[in-house]
GROMACS .gro file of C-alpha atoms in nm:
model
  437
    1MET     CA    1  -1.036  -0.255   0.190
    2CYS     CA    2  -0.757  -0.455  -0.029
    3ILE     CA    3  -0.474  -0.265  -0.191
    4ALA     CA    4  -0.632  -0.314  -0.558
    5LYS     CA    5  -0.978  -0.224  -0.456
    6ILE     CA    6  -0.774   0.150  -0.355
    7ILE     CA    7  -0.600   0.201  -0.594
    8LEU     CA    8  -0.971   0.164  -0.826
    9ASP     CA    9  -1.131   0.341  -0.587
   10LYS     CA   10  -0.890   0.624  -0.642
   11LEU     CA   11  -0.812   0.588  -1.040
   12PHE     CA   12  -1.246   0.584  -1.073
   13ARG     CA   13  -1.378   0.801  -0.829
   14THR     CA   14  -1.371   1.056  -1.123
   15VAL     CA   15  -1.620   0.835  -1.304
   16TYR     CA   16  -1.803   0.772  -1.006
   17ARG     CA   17  -1.910   1.143  -0.932
   18ARG     CA   18  -1.954   1.199  -1.350
   19PHE     CA   19  -2.259   0.926  -1.296
   20SER     CA   20  -2.374   1.029  -0.926
   21THR     CA   21  -2.710   1.167  -1.081
   22MET     CA   22  -2.778   0.840  -1.197
   23ALA     CA   23  -3.043   0.594  -0.943
   24LYS     CA   24  -2.848   0.411  -0.786
   25PRO     CA   25  -2.968   0.186  -0.491
   26LYS     CA   26  -2.895   0.268  -0.114
   27ARG     CA   27  -2.626   0.119   0.073
   28TYR     CA   28  -2.853   0.022   0.338
   29PHE     CA   29  -3.168  -0.095   0.479
   30THR     CA   30  -3.457   0.141   0.572
   31ASN     CA   31  -3.418   0.171   0.959
   32LYS     CA   32  -3.770   0.092   1.079
   33PHE     CA   33  -3.771   0.045   1.408
   34GLN     CA   34  -3.886   0.228   1.663
   35ASP     CA   35  -3.604   0.410   1.905
   36TYR     CA   36  -3.585   0.365   2.253
   37GLN     CA   37  -3.976   0.562   2.421
   38GLY     CA   38  -3.789   0.505   2.775
   39GLU     CA   39  -3.934   0.177   2.835
   40GLU     CA   40  -3.727  -0.140   3.055
   41ILE     CA   41  -3.454  -0.289   2.868
   42THR     CA   42  -3.416  -0.682   2.912
   43ILE     CA   43  -3.149  -0.860   2.745
   44PRO     CA   44  -3.234  -1.171   2.554
   45ARG     CA   45  -2.930  -1.331   2.768
   46GLU     CA   46  -3.037  -1.711   2.629
   47TYR     CA   47  -3.111  -1.582   2.285
   48LEU     CA   48  -2.801  -1.385   2.238
   49LYS     CA   49  -2.565  -1.716   2.369
   50ASP     CA   50  -2.751  -1.934   2.142
   51GLN     CA   51  -2.659  -1.682   1.799
   52SER     CA   52  -2.321  -1.634   1.939
   53LEU     CA   53  -2.304  -2.044   1.946
   54ASN     CA   54  -2.487  -2.131   1.654
   55THR     CA   55  -2.228  -1.897   1.452
   56VAL     CA   56  -1.945  -2.020   1.560
   57LYS     CA   57  -2.059  -2.330   1.449
   58LEU     CA   58  -2.130  -2.257   1.124
   59ILE     CA   59  -1.799  -2.113   1.105
   60ILE     CA   60  -1.623  -2.386   1.206
   61ASP     CA   61  -1.793  -2.645   0.991
   62LYS     CA   62  -1.779  -2.378   0.700
   63GLN     CA   63  -1.454  -2.286   0.746
   64LYS     CA   64  -1.115  -2.467   0.578
   65LEU     CA   65  -0.836  -2.550   0.786
   66SER     CA   66  -0.563  -2.493   0.486
   67LEU     CA   67  -0.214  -2.261   0.434
   68GLY     CA   68  -0.439  -2.062   0.150
   69ASP     CA   69  -0.706  -1.957   0.377
   70CYS     CA   70  -0.463  -1.759   0.623
   71ASP     CA   71  -0.379  -1.468   0.393
   72GLY     CA   72  -0.512  -1.161   0.465
   73GLY     CA   73  -0.405  -1.198   0.874
   74LEU     CA   74  -0.660  -1.144   1.145
   75TYR     CA   75  -0.859  -0.926   0.847
   76VAL     CA   76  -1.012  -1.187   0.663
   77GLY     CA   77  -0.736  -1.515   0.739
   78VAL     CA   78  -0.820  -1.769   0.974
   79GLY     CA   79  -0.601  -1.590   1.241
   80GLY     CA   80  -0.920  -1.344   1.284
   81ILE     CA   81  -1.142  -1.664   1.323
   82SER     CA   82  -0.880  -1.754   1.624
   83PHE     CA   83  -0.936  -1.437   1.761
   84MET     CA   84  -1.299  -1.480   1.783
   85LEU     CA   85  -1.283  -1.767   1.959
   86TYR     CA   86  -1.066  -1.662   2.231
   87TYR     CA   87  -1.281  -1.347   2.251
   88LEU     CA   88  -1.545  -1.554   2.325
   89SER     CA   89  -1.359  -1.798   2.579
   90SER     CA   90  -1.234  -1.477   2.773
   91LYS     CA   91  -1.647  -1.397   2.844
   92PRO     CA   92  -1.821  -1.495   3.175
   93GLY     CA   93  -2.140  -1.599   2.962
   94PHE     CA   94  -1.925  -1.875   2.767
   95VAL     CA   95  -1.752  -2.058   3.115
   96ASN     CA   96  -1.909  -2.421   2.973
   97GLU     CA   97  -1.774  -2.358   2.617
   98ARG     CA   98  -1.417  -2.215   2.719
   99GLN     CA   99  -1.195  -2.542   2.674
  100GLU     CA  100  -1.406  -2.613   2.356
  101LEU     CA  101  -1.332  -2.276   2.240
  102LEU     CA  102  -0.991  -2.235   2.331
  103ASP     CA  103  -0.905  -2.561   2.151
  104ASN     CA  104  -1.075  -2.504   1.851
  105GLY     CA  105  -0.891  -2.180   1.855
  106ARG     CA  106  -0.530  -2.327   1.837
  107LYS     CA  107  -0.605  -2.494   1.534
  108TYR     CA  108  -0.652  -2.191   1.354
  109ILE     CA  109  -0.395  -2.019   1.530
  110GLU     CA  110  -0.119  -2.270   1.451
  111LEU     CA  111  -0.217  -2.298   1.118
  112ALA     CA  112  -0.162  -1.886   1.070
  113LEU     CA  113   0.136  -1.923   1.267
  114GLN     CA  114   0.255  -2.149   1.006
  115TYR     CA  115   0.178  -1.923   0.725
  116ALA     CA  116   0.364  -1.635   0.883
  117GLU     CA  117   0.660  -1.791   0.926
  118GLU     CA  118   0.716  -1.853   0.547
  119PRO     CA  119   1.002  -1.661   0.397
  120ARG     CA  120   0.849  -1.426   0.267
  121MET     CA  121   0.643  -1.320   0.499
  122ARG     CA  122   0.933  -1.267   0.770
  123ARG     CA  123   1.115  -1.069   0.489
  124ASP     CA  124   0.836  -0.836   0.415
  125PRO     CA  125   0.811  -0.511   0.658
  126SER     CA  126   0.480  -0.419   0.617
  127MET     CA  127   0.365  -0.824   0.673
  128GLN     CA  128   0.654  -0.798   1.003
  129THR     CA  129   0.499  -0.500   1.159
  130GLY     CA  130   0.084  -0.517   1.025
  131LEU     CA  131  -0.177  -0.611   1.317
  132LEU     CA  132  -0.498  -0.671   1.116
  133LEU     CA  133  -0.291  -0.774   0.750
  134GLY     CA  134   0.044  -0.916   0.901
  135ASN     CA  135   0.231  -1.141   1.143
  136ALA     CA  136   0.191  -0.903   1.426
  137GLY     CA  137  -0.148  -0.993   1.440
  138VAL     CA  138  -0.110  -1.334   1.426
  139TYR     CA  139   0.140  -1.316   1.721
  140ALA     CA  140  -0.060  -1.116   1.968
  141THR     CA  141  -0.339  -1.335   1.894
  142ALA     CA  142  -0.123  -1.665   1.985
  143ALA     CA  143  -0.010  -1.479   2.295
  144LEU     CA  144  -0.359  -1.448   2.434
  145LEU     CA  145  -0.479  -1.802   2.341
  146TYR     CA  146  -0.195  -1.961   2.433
  147SER     CA  147  -0.214  -1.726   2.802
  148SER     CA  148  -0.599  -1.906   2.807
  149LEU     CA  149  -0.406  -2.218   2.806
  150GLY     CA  150  -0.183  -2.168   3.062
  151GLN     CA  151   0.121  -2.206   2.806
  152GLN     CA  152   0.332  -1.947   2.945
  153GLN     CA  153   0.670  -2.020   2.728
  154LEU     CA  154   0.452  -2.032   2.423
  155VAL     CA  155   0.282  -1.666   2.546
  156GLU     CA  156   0.667  -1.546   2.609
  157ARG     CA  157   0.782  -1.646   2.253
  158MET     CA  158   0.479  -1.488   2.109
  159VAL     CA  159   0.566  -1.148   2.310
  160GLN     CA  160   0.891  -1.170   2.233
  161MET     CA  161   0.828  -1.252   1.805
  162TYR     CA  162   0.580  -0.919   1.838
  163ALA     CA  163   0.838  -0.705   2.017
  164SER     CA  164   1.087  -0.795   1.773
  165ALA     CA  165   0.904  -0.572   1.471
  166ALA     CA  166   0.940  -0.269   1.686
  167ASP     CA  167   1.295  -0.128   1.492
  168VAL     CA  168   1.133  -0.228   1.169
  169CYS     CA  169   0.847   0.050   1.236
  170LEU     CA  170   1.105   0.311   1.335
  171PRO     CA  171   1.259   0.478   1.012
  172LEU     CA  172   0.957   0.701   0.887
  173GLN     CA  173   0.917   0.583   0.549
  174TYR     CA  174   0.981   0.226   0.605
  175LEU     CA  175   0.654   0.097   0.385
  176SER     CA  176   0.677   0.313   0.040
  177TYR     CA  177   0.279   0.365   0.026
  178GLY     CA  178   0.202   0.488   0.373
  179SER     CA  179   0.382   0.392   0.717
  180ASP     CA  180   0.130   0.483   0.947
  181GLU     CA  181  -0.245   0.347   0.915
  182LEU     CA  182  -0.436   0.053   1.147
  183LEU     CA  183  -0.370  -0.224   0.918
  184VAL     CA  184  -0.030  -0.259   0.801
  185GLY     CA  185   0.134   0.059   0.978
  186ARG     CA  186   0.250   0.194   1.294
  187ALA     CA  187  -0.092   0.265   1.414
  188GLY     CA  188  -0.168  -0.078   1.391
  189TYR     CA  189   0.174  -0.172   1.585
  190LEU     CA  190   0.040   0.026   1.878
  191CYS     CA  191  -0.272  -0.101   1.892
  192GLY     CA  192  -0.145  -0.462   1.936
  193ILE     CA  193   0.100  -0.329   2.222
  194LEU     CA  194  -0.237  -0.162   2.401
  195LEU     CA  195  -0.377  -0.460   2.297
  196LEU     CA  196  -0.149  -0.726   2.504
  197GLN     CA  197  -0.014  -0.491   2.783
  198LYS     CA  198  -0.362  -0.467   2.873
  199LYS     CA  199  -0.515  -0.855   2.850
  200LEU     CA  200  -0.146  -0.973   2.964
  201LYS     CA  201  -0.050  -0.715   3.199
  202VAL     CA  202   0.301  -0.751   2.999
  203GLU     CA  203   0.574  -0.473   2.920
  204VAL     CA  204   0.590  -0.573   2.595
  205LEU     CA  205   0.825  -0.308   2.488
  206PRO     CA  206   1.016  -0.029   2.688
  207ALA     CA  207   0.863   0.266   2.775
  208GLU     CA  208   1.083   0.448   2.560
  209LYS     CA  209   1.075   0.244   2.248
  210ILE     CA  210   0.740   0.295   2.248
  211VAL     CA  211   0.767   0.681   2.274
  212SER     CA  212   1.034   0.640   1.979
  213ILE     CA  213   0.747   0.468   1.775
  214CYS     CA  214   0.490   0.720   1.884
  215LYS     CA  215   0.733   0.995   1.798
  216SER     CA  216   0.781   0.857   1.399
  217VAL     CA  217   0.451   0.872   1.393
  218VAL     CA  218   0.402   1.245   1.429
  219ASP     CA  219   0.749   1.291   1.269
  220SER     CA  220   0.580   1.119   0.959
  221GLY     CA  221   0.247   1.342   0.940
  222ARG     CA  222   0.445   1.658   0.967
  223GLU     CA  223   0.685   1.583   0.714
  224TYR     CA  224   0.335   1.509   0.488
  225VAL     CA  225   0.191   1.839   0.568
  226ARG     CA  226   0.550   1.976   0.533
  227GLN     CA  227   0.653   1.846   0.175
  228ARG     CA  228   0.237   1.900   0.050
  229HIS     CA  229   0.203   2.257   0.185
  230LEU     CA  230  -0.147   2.140   0.391
  231GLN     CA  231  -0.329   2.354   0.604
  232CYS     CA  232  -0.309   2.129   0.890
  233ASN     CA  233  -0.066   1.978   1.158
  234LEU     CA  234  -0.061   1.636   1.056
  235MET     CA  235  -0.149   1.435   0.781
  236TYR     CA  236  -0.109   1.143   0.608
  237SER     CA  237  -0.174   0.892   0.307
  238TYR     CA  238  -0.179   0.549   0.196
  239TYR     CA  239  -0.159   0.458  -0.145
  240ASP     CA  240  -0.108   0.837  -0.253
  241VAL     CA  241  -0.526   0.861  -0.083
  242GLU     CA  242  -0.498   1.134   0.258
  243TYR     CA  243  -0.753   0.874   0.432
  244LEU     CA  244  -0.948   1.018   0.715
  245GLY     CA  245  -1.090   0.741   0.870
  246ALA     CA  246  -1.057   0.478   1.105
  247ALA     CA  247  -0.858   0.212   0.887
  248HIS     CA  248  -0.632   0.405   0.654
  249GLY     CA  249  -0.652   0.720   0.804
  250LEU     CA  250  -0.613   1.023   1.061
  251SER     CA  251  -0.836   0.940   1.289
  252GLY     CA  252  -0.748   0.585   1.368
  253ILE     CA  253  -0.360   0.709   1.365
  254LEU     CA  254  -0.481   0.976   1.605
  255GLN     CA  255  -0.659   0.741   1.840
  256MET     CA  256  -0.352   0.506   1.864
  257LEU     CA  257  -0.136   0.828   1.995
  258LEU     CA  258  -0.410   0.930   2.238
  259SER     CA  259  -0.382   0.561   2.405
  260PHE     CA  260  -0.006   0.665   2.464
  261PRO     CA  261  -0.067   0.945   2.737
  262GLN     CA  262   0.284   0.870   2.852
  263PHE     CA  263   0.373   1.011   2.518
  264ILE     CA  264   0.098   1.254   2.470
  265ARG     CA  265   0.199   1.470   2.791
  266SER     CA  266   0.606   1.396   2.656
  267SER     CA  267   0.576   1.770   2.532
  268HIS     CA  268   0.297   2.089   2.569
  269ASP     CA  269   0.441   2.069   2.153
  270ILE     CA  270   0.269   1.746   2.118
  271GLU     CA  271  -0.008   1.777   2.238
  272ARG     CA  272  -0.077   2.074   2.128
  273GLU     CA  273  -0.041   1.934   1.768
  274VAL     CA  274  -0.201   1.632   1.825
  275LYS     CA  275  -0.521   1.792   1.936
  276ALA     CA  276  -0.526   2.033   1.707
  277SER     CA  277  -0.549   1.773   1.449
  278VAL     CA  278  -0.804   1.574   1.659
  279ASP     CA  279  -0.976   1.940   1.627
  280PHE     CA  280  -0.946   1.955   1.242
  281MET     CA  281  -1.086   1.599   1.184
  282LEU     CA  282  -1.381   1.738   1.437
  283SER     CA  283  -1.414   2.040   1.152
  284LEU     CA  284  -1.491   1.813   0.913
  285GLN     CA  285  -1.786   1.664   1.041
  286GLN     CA  286  -2.074   1.673   0.787
  287PRO     CA  287  -2.408   1.846   0.869
  288ASN     CA  288  -2.613   1.501   0.902
  289GLY     CA  289  -2.261   1.384   1.152
  290ASN     CA  290  -2.072   1.180   0.909
  291PHE     CA  291  -1.710   1.232   0.832
  292PRO     CA  292  -1.561   1.204   0.448
  293SER     CA  293  -1.361   0.923   0.400
  294SER     CA  294  -1.068   1.123   0.210
  295LEU     CA  295  -0.936   1.463   0.220
  296ASP     CA  296  -1.029   1.500  -0.163
  297GLU     CA  297  -1.378   1.469  -0.062
  298VAL     CA  298  -1.368   1.771   0.174
  299ALA     CA  299  -1.410   2.004  -0.096
  300THR     CA  300  -1.603   1.700  -0.369
  301PRO     CA  301  -1.874   1.532  -0.164
  302ARG     CA  302  -1.919   1.195  -0.257
  303PRO     CA  303  -2.304   1.181  -0.373
  304ASP     CA  304  -2.579   1.072  -0.071
  305SER     CA  305  -2.590   0.727  -0.262
  306GLU     CA  306  -2.217   0.690  -0.255
  307GLU     CA  307  -2.202   0.738   0.126
  308LEU     CA  308  -1.970   0.564   0.333
  309VAL     CA  309  -2.082   0.503   0.689
  310HIS     CA  310  -1.836   0.206   0.780
  311PHE     CA  311  -1.602   0.156   1.068
  312CYS     CA  312  -1.314   0.190   0.784
  313HIS     CA  313  -1.485   0.497   0.586
  314GLY     CA  314  -1.666   0.718   0.784
  315ALA     CA  315  -1.861   0.787   1.140
  316PRO     CA  316  -1.901   0.444   1.223
  317GLY     CA  317  -1.448   0.475   1.271
  318VAL     CA  318  -1.412   0.824   1.346
  319VAL     CA  319  -1.678   0.799   1.699
  320PHE     CA  320  -1.401   0.628   1.825
  321LEU     CA  321  -1.146   0.878   1.799
  322MET     CA  322  -1.386   1.139   1.957
  323ALA     CA  323  -1.459   0.882   2.252
  324LYS     CA  324  -1.069   0.829   2.324
  325ALA     CA  325  -1.053   1.215   2.309
  326TYR     CA  326  -1.345   1.316   2.536
  327LEU     CA  327  -1.211   1.049   2.758
  328VAL     CA  328  -0.884   1.209   2.762
  329TRP     CA  329  -0.967   1.590   2.723
  330ARG     CA  330  -1.380   1.591   2.890
  331GLU     CA  331  -1.470   1.869   2.631
  332GLU     CA  332  -1.817   1.840   2.611
  333LYS     CA  333  -1.734   1.890   2.217
  334TYR     CA  334  -1.569   1.587   2.160
  335LEU     CA  335  -1.877   1.335   2.322
  336GLN     CA  336  -2.171   1.562   2.107
  337SER     CA  337  -1.938   1.464   1.778
  338CYS     CA  338  -1.999   1.104   1.892
  339LEU     CA  339  -2.372   1.137   1.970
  340ARG     CA  340  -2.418   1.295   1.629
  341CYS     CA  341  -2.228   0.942   1.502
  342GLY     CA  342  -2.495   0.762   1.710
  343ASP     CA  343  -2.749   0.947   1.508
  344LEU     CA  344  -2.638   0.911   1.182
  345VAL     CA  345  -2.547   0.507   1.231
  346TRP     CA  346  -2.908   0.460   1.361
  347GLU     CA  347  -3.050   0.590   1.023
  348LYS     CA  348  -2.818   0.459   0.728
  349GLY     CA  349  -2.620   0.153   0.933
  350LEU     CA  350  -2.818  -0.106   0.867
  351LEU     CA  351  -2.587  -0.192   0.602
  352ARG     CA  352  -2.634  -0.418   0.269
  353LYS     CA  353  -2.274  -0.544   0.237
  354GLY     CA  354  -2.303  -0.791   0.512
  355PRO     CA  355  -2.258  -0.873   0.889
  356GLY     CA  356  -1.958  -0.781   0.948
  357ILE     CA  357  -1.770  -0.511   1.175
  358CYS     CA  358  -1.577  -0.308   0.865
  359HIS     CA  359  -1.823  -0.257   0.672
  360GLY     CA  360  -2.125  -0.424   0.868
  361VAL     CA  361  -2.396  -0.428   1.043
  362ALA     CA  362  -2.253  -0.541   1.339
  363GLY     CA  363  -1.985  -0.270   1.321
  364SER     CA  364  -2.255  -0.045   1.313
  365GLY     CA  365  -2.375  -0.198   1.624
  366TYR     CA  366  -2.045  -0.123   1.795
  367VAL     CA  367  -2.098   0.232   1.751
  368PHE     CA  368  -2.427   0.131   2.000
  369LEU     CA  369  -2.229  -0.028   2.247
  370LEU     CA  370  -1.918   0.191   2.200
  371LEU     CA  371  -2.186   0.483   2.352
  372TYR     CA  372  -2.356   0.279   2.602
  373ARG     CA  373  -2.035   0.244   2.768
  374LEU     CA  374  -1.948   0.588   2.719
  375THR     CA  375  -2.226   0.749   2.841
  376GLY     CA  376  -2.467   0.448   3.028
  377ASP     CA  377  -2.793   0.566   2.814
  378LYS     CA  378  -3.008   0.298   2.753
  379ARG     CA  379  -3.056   0.444   2.403
  380HIS     CA  380  -2.791   0.317   2.289
  381LEU     CA  381  -2.858  -0.029   2.424
  382HIS     CA  382  -3.180  -0.030   2.287
  383ARG     CA  383  -3.022   0.011   1.918
  384ALA     CA  384  -2.780  -0.222   1.952
  385LEU     CA  385  -2.988  -0.482   2.032
  386GLN     CA  386  -3.231  -0.354   1.747
  387PHE     CA  387  -2.979  -0.402   1.519
  388ALA     CA  388  -2.844  -0.786   1.656
  389GLY     CA  389  -3.187  -0.863   1.597
  390PHE     CA  390  -3.208  -0.714   1.216
  391LEU     CA  391  -2.909  -1.001   1.135
  392SER     CA  392  -3.166  -1.254   1.213
  393THR     CA  393  -3.441  -1.112   0.994
  394GLN     CA  394  -3.519  -1.260   0.665
  395GLU     CA  395  -3.486  -0.934   0.531
  396PHE     CA  396  -3.111  -0.907   0.590
  397GLN     CA  397  -3.042  -1.275   0.491
  398HIS     CA  398  -3.204  -1.238   0.133
  399GLY     CA  399  -3.127  -0.891   0.110
  400ALA     CA  400  -2.755  -0.848   0.205
  401ARG     CA  401  -2.447  -0.910   0.039
  402THR     CA  402  -2.246  -1.229   0.092
  403PRO     CA  403  -1.882  -1.134   0.198
  404ASP     CA  404  -1.569  -1.220  -0.001
  405CYS     CA  405  -1.470  -1.419   0.285
  406PRO     CA  406  -1.805  -1.468   0.508
  407TYR     CA  407  -1.666  -1.613   0.810
  408SER     CA  408  -1.378  -1.377   0.894
  409LEU     CA  409  -1.333  -1.148   1.195
  410TYR     CA  410  -1.394  -0.803   1.016
  411GLU     CA  411  -1.537  -0.893   0.639
  412GLY     CA  412  -1.742  -1.154   0.805
  413LEU     CA  413  -1.977  -1.360   1.050
  414ALA     CA  414  -1.632  -1.438   1.348
  415GLY     CA  415  -1.702  -1.051   1.408
  416THR     CA  416  -2.075  -1.058   1.394
  417ALA     CA  417  -2.059  -1.352   1.657
  418CYS     CA  418  -1.822  -1.091   1.878
  419PHE     CA  419  -2.085  -0.846   1.858
  420LEU     CA  420  -2.341  -1.095   1.986
  421SER     CA  421  -2.126  -1.241   2.253
  422ASP     CA  422  -2.052  -0.875   2.376
  423LEU     CA  423  -2.442  -0.804   2.433
  424LEU     CA  424  -2.475  -1.023   2.689
  425GLN     CA  425  -2.225  -0.737   2.873
  426PRO     CA  426  -2.255  -0.472   2.733
  427GLU     CA  427  -2.130  -0.248   2.959
  428ASN     CA  428  -1.764  -0.425   2.907
  429ALA     CA  429  -1.822  -0.435   2.508
  430GLU     CA  430  -1.456  -0.374   2.298
  431PHE     CA  431  -1.464  -0.337   1.937
  432PRO     CA  432  -1.223  -0.632   1.842
  433LEU     CA  433  -0.870  -0.512   1.902
  434PHE     CA  434  -0.946  -0.118   1.860
  435ASP     CA  435  -1.088  -0.061   2.245
  436VAL     CA  436  -1.093   0.272   2.385
  437PHE     CA  437  -1.164   0.229   2.747
   0.00000   0.00000   0.00000
């Protein structure tokens, strides 16, 4: 969600509720698929590979290579297309296409790097630390791509560029509108460190510097609670909205903290506070399995027609936090929360907003791939395959909206290509840039 939309959402929320009794179309297509009945599941590998490569070809044919299309970082800019091309190139099912994928990925990332080096981009702290909407994500993607191309000197330079933003995000309020969320804040910066450490096996930052960034996240959350006299341990806001979801809110921030066990286990008080905050989120899960998108919706829920079942806001994003909590503490309540999220997404996840991973059908499909990896239950693989198949139906192609950035990683088809490719090896599937395993 762009900044202008966030502000408008807050400004007109009261108006939306005033007219909530008016009939409105559903945000999702009715799910007509039969749920899993215990049958043997065959993954249509040839079909999925063809669909993935056809999607890639469409993107490359249609997406211009211009500096104007770099705005939006990995989220909606061409840097995200480069990440998609790198991602597919790393899959065993695309060995024969690997070099072509990487060569195309280089074209997009070199343009994105040129854009990132513009003076105004290098001066803006949100651009320096932003994983999804800033330079940090571009440098991380470039490091991954250059590593695949065997250009080690460029890899080291990109990792250094990423690491150079660490001190920027240490001050508690380094961004006036919210310093901790996933798209431009500290949580995203930490997420990028995880990505580089996992894929490249490198030390991006010394352990003590990572702990300092995590401590800033916790201190920021404590200070916000103290100032607002809230009845919780940690809370954050983004443009004065106390978001709870993965993109801008509490769940995405907590997931990143849980991903650094050396920090969580460094102090009993810290682990206690983080766990209490996860349990606070758990307490907000609604009877249908969803989560409110912001704190003010706890007391005044959205009407059913306005309910958000998206990765960015709602259960399809919070499920990643609950999965991480289950992996860390192995408490059944977190797994049960995940399963309730999955059932909700099965019912309401065929989203009309498009094919993307942030608020589209592919993002819903990734919920099932997460649950499949978490449990091994074939029900979730069945559900993921049904959602993948729906993307090719006439109902979806004629009834879904076209995103503003139709070829991008988070809104458009680049994320869809990642989802389709992950179905070839579902036991290793990863939501782009947001893996919990």
